[in-house]
Coordinates of C-alpha atoms in Angstrom, one line a residue:
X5 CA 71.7 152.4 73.1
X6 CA 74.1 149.3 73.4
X7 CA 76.2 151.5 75.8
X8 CA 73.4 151.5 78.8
X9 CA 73.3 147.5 78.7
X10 CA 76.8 148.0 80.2
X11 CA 77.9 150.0 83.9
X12 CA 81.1 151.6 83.3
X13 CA 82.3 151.8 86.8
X14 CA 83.4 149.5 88.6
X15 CA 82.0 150.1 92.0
X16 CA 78.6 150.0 89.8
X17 CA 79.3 146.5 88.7
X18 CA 80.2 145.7 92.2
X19 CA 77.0 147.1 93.4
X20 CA 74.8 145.3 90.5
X21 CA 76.8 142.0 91.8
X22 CA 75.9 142.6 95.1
X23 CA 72.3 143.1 94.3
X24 CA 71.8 140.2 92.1
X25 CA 73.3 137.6 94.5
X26 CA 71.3 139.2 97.5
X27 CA 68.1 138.7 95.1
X28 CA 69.3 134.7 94.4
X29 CA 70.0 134.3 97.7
X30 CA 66.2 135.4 98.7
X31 CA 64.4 133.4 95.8
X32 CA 66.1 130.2 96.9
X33 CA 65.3 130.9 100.5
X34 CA 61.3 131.7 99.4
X35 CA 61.6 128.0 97.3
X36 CA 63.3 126.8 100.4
X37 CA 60.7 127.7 102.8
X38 CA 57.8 127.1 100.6
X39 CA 59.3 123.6 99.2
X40 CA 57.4 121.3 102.1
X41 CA 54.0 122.8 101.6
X42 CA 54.3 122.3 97.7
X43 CA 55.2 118.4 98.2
X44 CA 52.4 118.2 100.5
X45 CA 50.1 119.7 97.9
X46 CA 51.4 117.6 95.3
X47 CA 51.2 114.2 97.3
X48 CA 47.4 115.4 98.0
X49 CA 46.7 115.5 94.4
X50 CA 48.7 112.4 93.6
X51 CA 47.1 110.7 96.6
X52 CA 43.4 112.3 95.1
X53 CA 43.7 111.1 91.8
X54 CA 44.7 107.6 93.0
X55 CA 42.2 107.6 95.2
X56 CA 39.9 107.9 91.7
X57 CA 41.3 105.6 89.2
X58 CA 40.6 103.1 92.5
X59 CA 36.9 104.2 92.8
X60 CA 36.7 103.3 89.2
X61 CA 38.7 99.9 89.5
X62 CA 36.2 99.0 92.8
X63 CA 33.0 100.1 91.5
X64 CA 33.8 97.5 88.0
X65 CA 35.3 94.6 90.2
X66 CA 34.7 94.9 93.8
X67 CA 31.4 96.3 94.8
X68 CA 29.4 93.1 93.5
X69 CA 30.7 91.3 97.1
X70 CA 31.7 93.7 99.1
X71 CA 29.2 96.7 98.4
X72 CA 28.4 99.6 96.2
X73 CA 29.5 101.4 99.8
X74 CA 32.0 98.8 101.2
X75 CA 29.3 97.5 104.1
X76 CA 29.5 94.1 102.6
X77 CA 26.9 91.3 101.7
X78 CA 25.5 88.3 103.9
X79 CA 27.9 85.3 103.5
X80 CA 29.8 86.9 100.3
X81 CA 32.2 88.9 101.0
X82 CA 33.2 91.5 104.2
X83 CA 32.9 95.2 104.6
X84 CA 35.9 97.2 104.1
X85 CA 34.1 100.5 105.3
X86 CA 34.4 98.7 108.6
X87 CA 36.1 100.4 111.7
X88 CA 36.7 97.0 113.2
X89 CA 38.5 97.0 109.8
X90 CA 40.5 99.9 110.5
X91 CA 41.5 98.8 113.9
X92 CA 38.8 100.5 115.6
X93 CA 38.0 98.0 118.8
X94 CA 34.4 99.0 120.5
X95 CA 35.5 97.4 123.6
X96 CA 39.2 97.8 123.7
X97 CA 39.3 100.1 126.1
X98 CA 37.2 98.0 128.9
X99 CA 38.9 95.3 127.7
X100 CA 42.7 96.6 128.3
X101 CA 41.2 98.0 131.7
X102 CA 40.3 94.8 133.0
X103 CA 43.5 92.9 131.5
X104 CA 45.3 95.7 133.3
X105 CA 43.6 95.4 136.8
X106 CA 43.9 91.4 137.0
X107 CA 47.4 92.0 136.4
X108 CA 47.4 94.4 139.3
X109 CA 45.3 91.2 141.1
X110 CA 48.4 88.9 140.5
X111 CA 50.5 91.4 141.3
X112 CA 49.4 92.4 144.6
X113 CA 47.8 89.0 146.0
X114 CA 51.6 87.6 145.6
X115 CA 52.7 90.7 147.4
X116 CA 50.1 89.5 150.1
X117 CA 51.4 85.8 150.3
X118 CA 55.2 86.9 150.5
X119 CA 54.2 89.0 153.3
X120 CA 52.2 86.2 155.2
X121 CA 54.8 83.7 154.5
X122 CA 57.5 85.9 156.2
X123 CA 54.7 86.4 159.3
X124 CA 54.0 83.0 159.9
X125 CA 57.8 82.3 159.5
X126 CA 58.2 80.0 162.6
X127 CA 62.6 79.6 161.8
X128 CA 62.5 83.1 161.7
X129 CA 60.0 85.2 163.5
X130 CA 60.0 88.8 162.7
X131 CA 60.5 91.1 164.9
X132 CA 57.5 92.3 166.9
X133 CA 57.7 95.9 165.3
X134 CA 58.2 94.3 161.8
X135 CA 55.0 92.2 162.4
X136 CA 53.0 95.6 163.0
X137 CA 54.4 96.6 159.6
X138 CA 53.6 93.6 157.5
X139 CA 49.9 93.7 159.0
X140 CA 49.5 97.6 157.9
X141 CA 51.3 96.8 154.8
X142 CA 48.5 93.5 154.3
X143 CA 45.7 95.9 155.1
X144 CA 46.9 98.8 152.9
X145 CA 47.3 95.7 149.7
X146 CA 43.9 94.3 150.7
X147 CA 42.2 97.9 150.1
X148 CA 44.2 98.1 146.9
X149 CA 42.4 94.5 145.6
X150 CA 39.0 95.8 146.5
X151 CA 39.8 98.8 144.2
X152 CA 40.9 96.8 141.8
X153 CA 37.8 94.2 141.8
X154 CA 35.5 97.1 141.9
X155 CA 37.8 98.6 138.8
X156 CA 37.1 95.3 136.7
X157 CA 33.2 95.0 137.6
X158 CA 33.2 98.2 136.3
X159 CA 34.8 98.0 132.8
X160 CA 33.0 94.5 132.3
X161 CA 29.6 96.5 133.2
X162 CA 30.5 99.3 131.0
X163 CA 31.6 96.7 127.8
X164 CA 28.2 94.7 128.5
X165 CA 26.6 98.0 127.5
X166 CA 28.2 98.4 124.6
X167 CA 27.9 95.0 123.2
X168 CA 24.3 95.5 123.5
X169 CA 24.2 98.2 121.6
X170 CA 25.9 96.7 119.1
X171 CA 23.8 93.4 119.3
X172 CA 23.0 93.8 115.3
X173 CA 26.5 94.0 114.5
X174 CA 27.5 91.1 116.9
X175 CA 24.8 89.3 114.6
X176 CA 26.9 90.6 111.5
X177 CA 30.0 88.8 112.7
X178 CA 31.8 91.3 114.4
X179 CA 33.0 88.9 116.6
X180 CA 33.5 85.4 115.1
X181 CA 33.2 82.4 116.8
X182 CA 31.3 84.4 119.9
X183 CA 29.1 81.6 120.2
X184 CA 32.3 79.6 121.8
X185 CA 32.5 81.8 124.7
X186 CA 29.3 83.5 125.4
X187 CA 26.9 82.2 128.1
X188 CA 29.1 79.4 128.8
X189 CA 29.3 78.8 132.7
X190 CA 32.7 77.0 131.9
X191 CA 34.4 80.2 130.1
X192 CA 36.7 81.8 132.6
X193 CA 37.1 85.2 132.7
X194 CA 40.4 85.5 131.4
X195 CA 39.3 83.4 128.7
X196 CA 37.1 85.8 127.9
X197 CA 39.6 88.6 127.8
X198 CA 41.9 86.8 125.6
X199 CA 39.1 86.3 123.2
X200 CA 38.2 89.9 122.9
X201 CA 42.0 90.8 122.6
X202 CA 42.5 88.3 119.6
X203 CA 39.2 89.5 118.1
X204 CA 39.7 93.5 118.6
X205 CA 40.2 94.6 115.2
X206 CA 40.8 92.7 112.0
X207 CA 44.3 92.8 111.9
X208 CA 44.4 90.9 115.1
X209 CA 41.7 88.3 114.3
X210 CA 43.9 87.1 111.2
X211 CA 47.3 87.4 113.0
X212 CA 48.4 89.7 110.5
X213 CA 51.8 91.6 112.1
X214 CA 52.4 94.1 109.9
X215 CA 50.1 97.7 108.5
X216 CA 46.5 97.6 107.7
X217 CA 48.6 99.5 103.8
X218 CA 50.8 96.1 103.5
X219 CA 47.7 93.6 104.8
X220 CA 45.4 95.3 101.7
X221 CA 48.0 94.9 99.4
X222 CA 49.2 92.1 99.7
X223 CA 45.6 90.1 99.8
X224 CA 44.7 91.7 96.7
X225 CA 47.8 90.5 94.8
X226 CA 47.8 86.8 96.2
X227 CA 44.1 86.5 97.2
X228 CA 42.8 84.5 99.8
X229 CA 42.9 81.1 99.0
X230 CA 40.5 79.1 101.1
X231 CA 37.7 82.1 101.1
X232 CA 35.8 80.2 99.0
X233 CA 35.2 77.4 101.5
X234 CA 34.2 80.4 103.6
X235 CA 31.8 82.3 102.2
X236 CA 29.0 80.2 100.8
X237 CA 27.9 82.5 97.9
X238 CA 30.9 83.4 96.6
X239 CA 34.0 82.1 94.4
X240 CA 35.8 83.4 97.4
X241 CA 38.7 86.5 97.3
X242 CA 40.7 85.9 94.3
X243 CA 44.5 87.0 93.3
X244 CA 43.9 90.2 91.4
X245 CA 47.8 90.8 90.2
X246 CA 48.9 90.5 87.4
X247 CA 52.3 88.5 89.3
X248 CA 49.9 86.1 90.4
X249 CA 47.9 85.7 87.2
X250 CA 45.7 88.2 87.9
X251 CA 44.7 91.1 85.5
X252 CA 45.8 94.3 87.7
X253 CA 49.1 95.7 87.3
X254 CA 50.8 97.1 90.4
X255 CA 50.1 100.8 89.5
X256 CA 46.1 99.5 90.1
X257 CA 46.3 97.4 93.0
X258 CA 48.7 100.9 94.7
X259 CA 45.2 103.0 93.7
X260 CA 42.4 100.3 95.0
X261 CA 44.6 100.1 98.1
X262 CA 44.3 103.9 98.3
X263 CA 40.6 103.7 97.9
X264 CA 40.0 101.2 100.4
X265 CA 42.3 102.9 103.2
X266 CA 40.1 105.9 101.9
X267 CA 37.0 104.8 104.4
X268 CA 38.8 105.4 107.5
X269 CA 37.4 107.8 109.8
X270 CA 40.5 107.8 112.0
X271 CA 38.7 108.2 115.7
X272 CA 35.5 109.5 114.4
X273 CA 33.5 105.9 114.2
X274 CA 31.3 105.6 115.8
X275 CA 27.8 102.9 117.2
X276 CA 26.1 103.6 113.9
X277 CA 29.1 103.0 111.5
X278 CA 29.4 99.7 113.2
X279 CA 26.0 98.9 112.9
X280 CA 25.7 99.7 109.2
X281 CA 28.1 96.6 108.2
X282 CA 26.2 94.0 106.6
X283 CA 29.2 91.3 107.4
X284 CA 31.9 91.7 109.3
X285 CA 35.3 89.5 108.2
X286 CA 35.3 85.6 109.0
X287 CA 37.9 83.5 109.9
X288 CA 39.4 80.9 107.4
X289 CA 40.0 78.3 110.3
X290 CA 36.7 77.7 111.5
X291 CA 34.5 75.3 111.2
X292 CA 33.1 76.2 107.5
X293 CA 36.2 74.8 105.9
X294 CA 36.8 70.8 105.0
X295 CA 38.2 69.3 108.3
X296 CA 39.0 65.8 106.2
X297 CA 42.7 64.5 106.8
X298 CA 44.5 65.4 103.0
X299 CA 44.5 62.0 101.0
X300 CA 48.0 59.1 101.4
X301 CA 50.8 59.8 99.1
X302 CA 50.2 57.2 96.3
X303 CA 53.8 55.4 97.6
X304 CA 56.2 53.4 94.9
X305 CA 54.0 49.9 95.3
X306 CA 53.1 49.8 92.0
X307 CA 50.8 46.9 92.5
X308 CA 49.0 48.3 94.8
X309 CA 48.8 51.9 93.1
X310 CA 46.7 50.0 90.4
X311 CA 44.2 48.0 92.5
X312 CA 43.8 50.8 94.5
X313 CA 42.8 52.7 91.5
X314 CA 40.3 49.9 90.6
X315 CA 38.5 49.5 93.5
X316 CA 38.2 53.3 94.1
X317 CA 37.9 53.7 90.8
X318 CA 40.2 56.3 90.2
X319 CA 40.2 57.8 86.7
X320 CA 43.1 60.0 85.5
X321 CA 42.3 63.5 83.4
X322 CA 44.6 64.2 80.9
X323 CA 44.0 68.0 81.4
X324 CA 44.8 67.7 85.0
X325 CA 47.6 65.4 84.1
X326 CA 49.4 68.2 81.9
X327 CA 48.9 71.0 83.9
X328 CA 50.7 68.8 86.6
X329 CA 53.4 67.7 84.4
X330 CA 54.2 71.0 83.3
X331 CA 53.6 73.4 86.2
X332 CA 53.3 71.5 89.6
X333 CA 55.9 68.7 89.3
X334 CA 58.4 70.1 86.4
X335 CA 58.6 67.4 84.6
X336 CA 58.9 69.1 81.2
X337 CA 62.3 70.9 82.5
X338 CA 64.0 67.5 81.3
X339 CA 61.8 65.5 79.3
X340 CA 61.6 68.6 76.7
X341 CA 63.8 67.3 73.2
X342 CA 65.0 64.6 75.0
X343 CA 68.2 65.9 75.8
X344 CA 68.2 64.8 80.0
X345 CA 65.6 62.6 79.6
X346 CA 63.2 61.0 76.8
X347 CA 61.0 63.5 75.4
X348 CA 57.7 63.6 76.6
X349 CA 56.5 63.4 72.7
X350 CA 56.2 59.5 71.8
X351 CA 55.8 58.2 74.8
X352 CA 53.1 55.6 74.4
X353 CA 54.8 54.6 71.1
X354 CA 58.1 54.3 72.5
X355 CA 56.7 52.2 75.5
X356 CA 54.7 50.2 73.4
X357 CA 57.2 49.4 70.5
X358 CA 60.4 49.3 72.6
X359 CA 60.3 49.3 76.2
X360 CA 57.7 46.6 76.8
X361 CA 59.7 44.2 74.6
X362 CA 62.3 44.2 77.0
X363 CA 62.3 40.7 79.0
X364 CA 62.1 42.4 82.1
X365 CA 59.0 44.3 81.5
X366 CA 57.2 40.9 80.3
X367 CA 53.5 40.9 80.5
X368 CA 53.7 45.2 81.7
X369 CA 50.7 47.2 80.3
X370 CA 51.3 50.8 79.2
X371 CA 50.0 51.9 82.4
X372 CA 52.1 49.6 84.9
X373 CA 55.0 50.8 83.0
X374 CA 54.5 54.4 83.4
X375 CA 54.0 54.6 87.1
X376 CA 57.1 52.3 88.1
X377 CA 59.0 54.5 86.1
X378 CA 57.5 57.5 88.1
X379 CA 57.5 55.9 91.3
X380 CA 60.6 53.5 91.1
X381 CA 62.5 55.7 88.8
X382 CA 65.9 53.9 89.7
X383 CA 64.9 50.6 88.7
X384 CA 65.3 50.8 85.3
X385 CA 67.2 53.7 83.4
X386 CA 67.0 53.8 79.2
X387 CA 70.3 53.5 77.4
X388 CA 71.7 56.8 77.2
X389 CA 70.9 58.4 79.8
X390 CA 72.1 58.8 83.7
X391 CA 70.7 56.9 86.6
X392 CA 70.0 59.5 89.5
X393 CA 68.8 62.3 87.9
X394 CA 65.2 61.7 88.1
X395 CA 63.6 62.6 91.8
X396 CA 63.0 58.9 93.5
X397 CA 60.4 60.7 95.9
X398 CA 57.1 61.5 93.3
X399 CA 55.9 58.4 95.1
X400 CA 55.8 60.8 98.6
X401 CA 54.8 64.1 96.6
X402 CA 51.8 62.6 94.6
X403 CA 48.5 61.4 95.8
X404 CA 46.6 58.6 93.6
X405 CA 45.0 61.6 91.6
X406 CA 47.7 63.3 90.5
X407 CA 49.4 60.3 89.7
X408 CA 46.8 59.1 87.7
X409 CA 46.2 62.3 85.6
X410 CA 49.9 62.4 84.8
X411 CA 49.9 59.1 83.6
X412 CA 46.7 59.6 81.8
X413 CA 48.3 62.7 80.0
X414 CA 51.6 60.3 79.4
X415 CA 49.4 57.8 77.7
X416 CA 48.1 60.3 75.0
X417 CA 51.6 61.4 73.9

């Protein structure tokens, strides 16, 4: 029985050879030609079961402000089933028409003048022939305006119309800041074009250069800090990764990303999809957030730091004041141990015992003490340590607050 496993002949195992490699040789071509349509299946699934575990993540964390459905809530947080989300502009095509024809305007009314300026050239008549032409030529541009004024009447007519139909959506804020430009005798018309061709889509109210993928992303890892001001009843957008202290890992903010990009209906929106947003996205510079200058540096008068901080009766907050010392201004990075500086631990003793028994420091409180050596760090450096190595410019970086919480936090140590 072994005996037939094995072909004797050798044009028999050259045939067998033959007929295996041919049969390889097919297989791999089938995988070959098959190979793209079984990626494309598998990114479906993949992109499918993303799509899922981001359903899950937005019904638990997202739909509160922005929707069970992604239309949004009144002064809390945007839609993202939005086509002006998705770059869908109701009016972009009136509005690139008319931007197009008064180009053409500019165009051919400078066409016009270099015409009549070589016509009523008194150095240099032209010819009587040449005059003809420039007159048939003015006539021909002249016809060619009218065409294009009639062109613009037209697609400003046409975007009227479909403003009005989406007056509820206008209401919504699908156009913020409308109220600047709208029924204002001074607004020029080519103000108005570059209003609607800043406020489009969302991508181009926010000045945001890159992919609708990359502008999703990245506001759900860092946030948007400001929202808050914006949106009255609501904490504002906050920074959802976990890189940014947030409690998604990448893997989750890749699937709520695919959720969201999920809504889009590609060039199937339409008048009711727009009209079915509850709130449409705001603006972080308008006229909502704090307009107040930001508060003086503190400076390196340390007499005037303190009366400041007694007639505005400025109170420092230890909490604050670590959280500062700490994070904002680094200070721990050489006060820890004491090995570049003296450790944060014993402070008030050490200042207290030691430091203001010093003749120079005569009649210094606690508090004087601490933010000269913050401010005017160079003025006086303890034994056994090096002059220069603490920043001289906290005095620029810090406003009175900060400084006084720092201090305050010094003062318990």
């Amino acid at each position: 029985m072994g005996r037939l496993l094995f072909i004797k002949t050798i044009e028999g195992r050259i045939l067998a050879g033959i007929t295996m490699f041919v049969g390889m040789m097919i297989l791999v071509g089938w995988v070959a030609i098959n190979e793209e349509a079984r990626m494309q299946s598998f990114v479906r699934q993949h992109t499918g079961r993303s799509i899922e575990r981001g359903a899950e993540l937005y019904a638990l964390n997202c739909s509160e402000c922005h929707g069970e459905e992604g239309l949004g809530a009144g002064d809390r947080a945007p839609g993202l089933n939005n086509p002006h989300f998705f770059g869908y502009d109701p009016v972009g095509l009136h509005t690139a028409a008319i931007i197009n024809a008064n180009r053409a305007l500019v165009r051919l009314n400078k066409d016009i003048e270099n015409l009549l300026t070589e016509l009523t050239d008194a150095d240099n008549p032209p010819a009587a022939e040449r005059q003809d032409e420039i007159i048939t030529k003015v006539a021909e541009l002249e016809a060619q305006i009218e065409e294009q004024q009639l062109a613009i009447e037209a697609a400003v007519a046409d975007r009227i119309a479909v403003l009005e139909s989406l007056d509820t959506a206008v209401e919504n804020g699908l156009f913020p800041l409308w109220d600047t430009v709208v029924d204002i005798e001074t607004t020029s018309q080519n103000e108005l074009e570059v209003f609607f061709y800043n406020n489009g889509t969302r991508l181009a109210q926010v000045g945001w250069g890159g992919d609708l993928r990359g502008y999703i992303i990245t506001t759900l890892i860092h946030g948007r800090p400001g929202s808050g001001n914006v949106w009255p009843n609501s904490e504002g957008m906050a920074a959802w990764s976990q890189t940014a202290g947030g409690r998604f890992r990448q893997d989750q903010i890749e699937d709520l990303a695919a959720y969201i990009l999920n809504y889009d209906k590609g060039e199937n929106w339409t008048t009711e999809d727009f009209l079915a947003v509850a709130q449409y996205g705001k603006p972080l510079a308008d006229g909502s957030l704090p307009t107040e200058p930001p508060p003086p540096p503190a400076g390196d008068d340390v007499a005037g730091i303190l009366a400041r901080w007694a007639d505005e009766e400025i109170v420092g907050s230890p909490v604050s004041g670590e959280m500062l010392y700490d994070a904002e201004f680094g200070c721990t990075d050489c006060h820890r141990n004491g090995a570049s500086a003296p450790d944060t631990v014993g402070t008030f003793a050490r200042i207290s015992s030691e430091r203001l028994t010093l003749p120079q420091f005569a009649g210094y409180s606690v508090e004087q003490y601490l933010v000269e050596s913050i401010t005017r760090p160079g003025d006086y450096v303890v034994d056994g340590y090096s002059s220069g190595l603490m920043p001289a410019n906290f005095g620029v970086r810090m406003i009175d607050q900060q400084l006084a919480d720092i201090v305050s936090y010094l003062m318990t140590q």
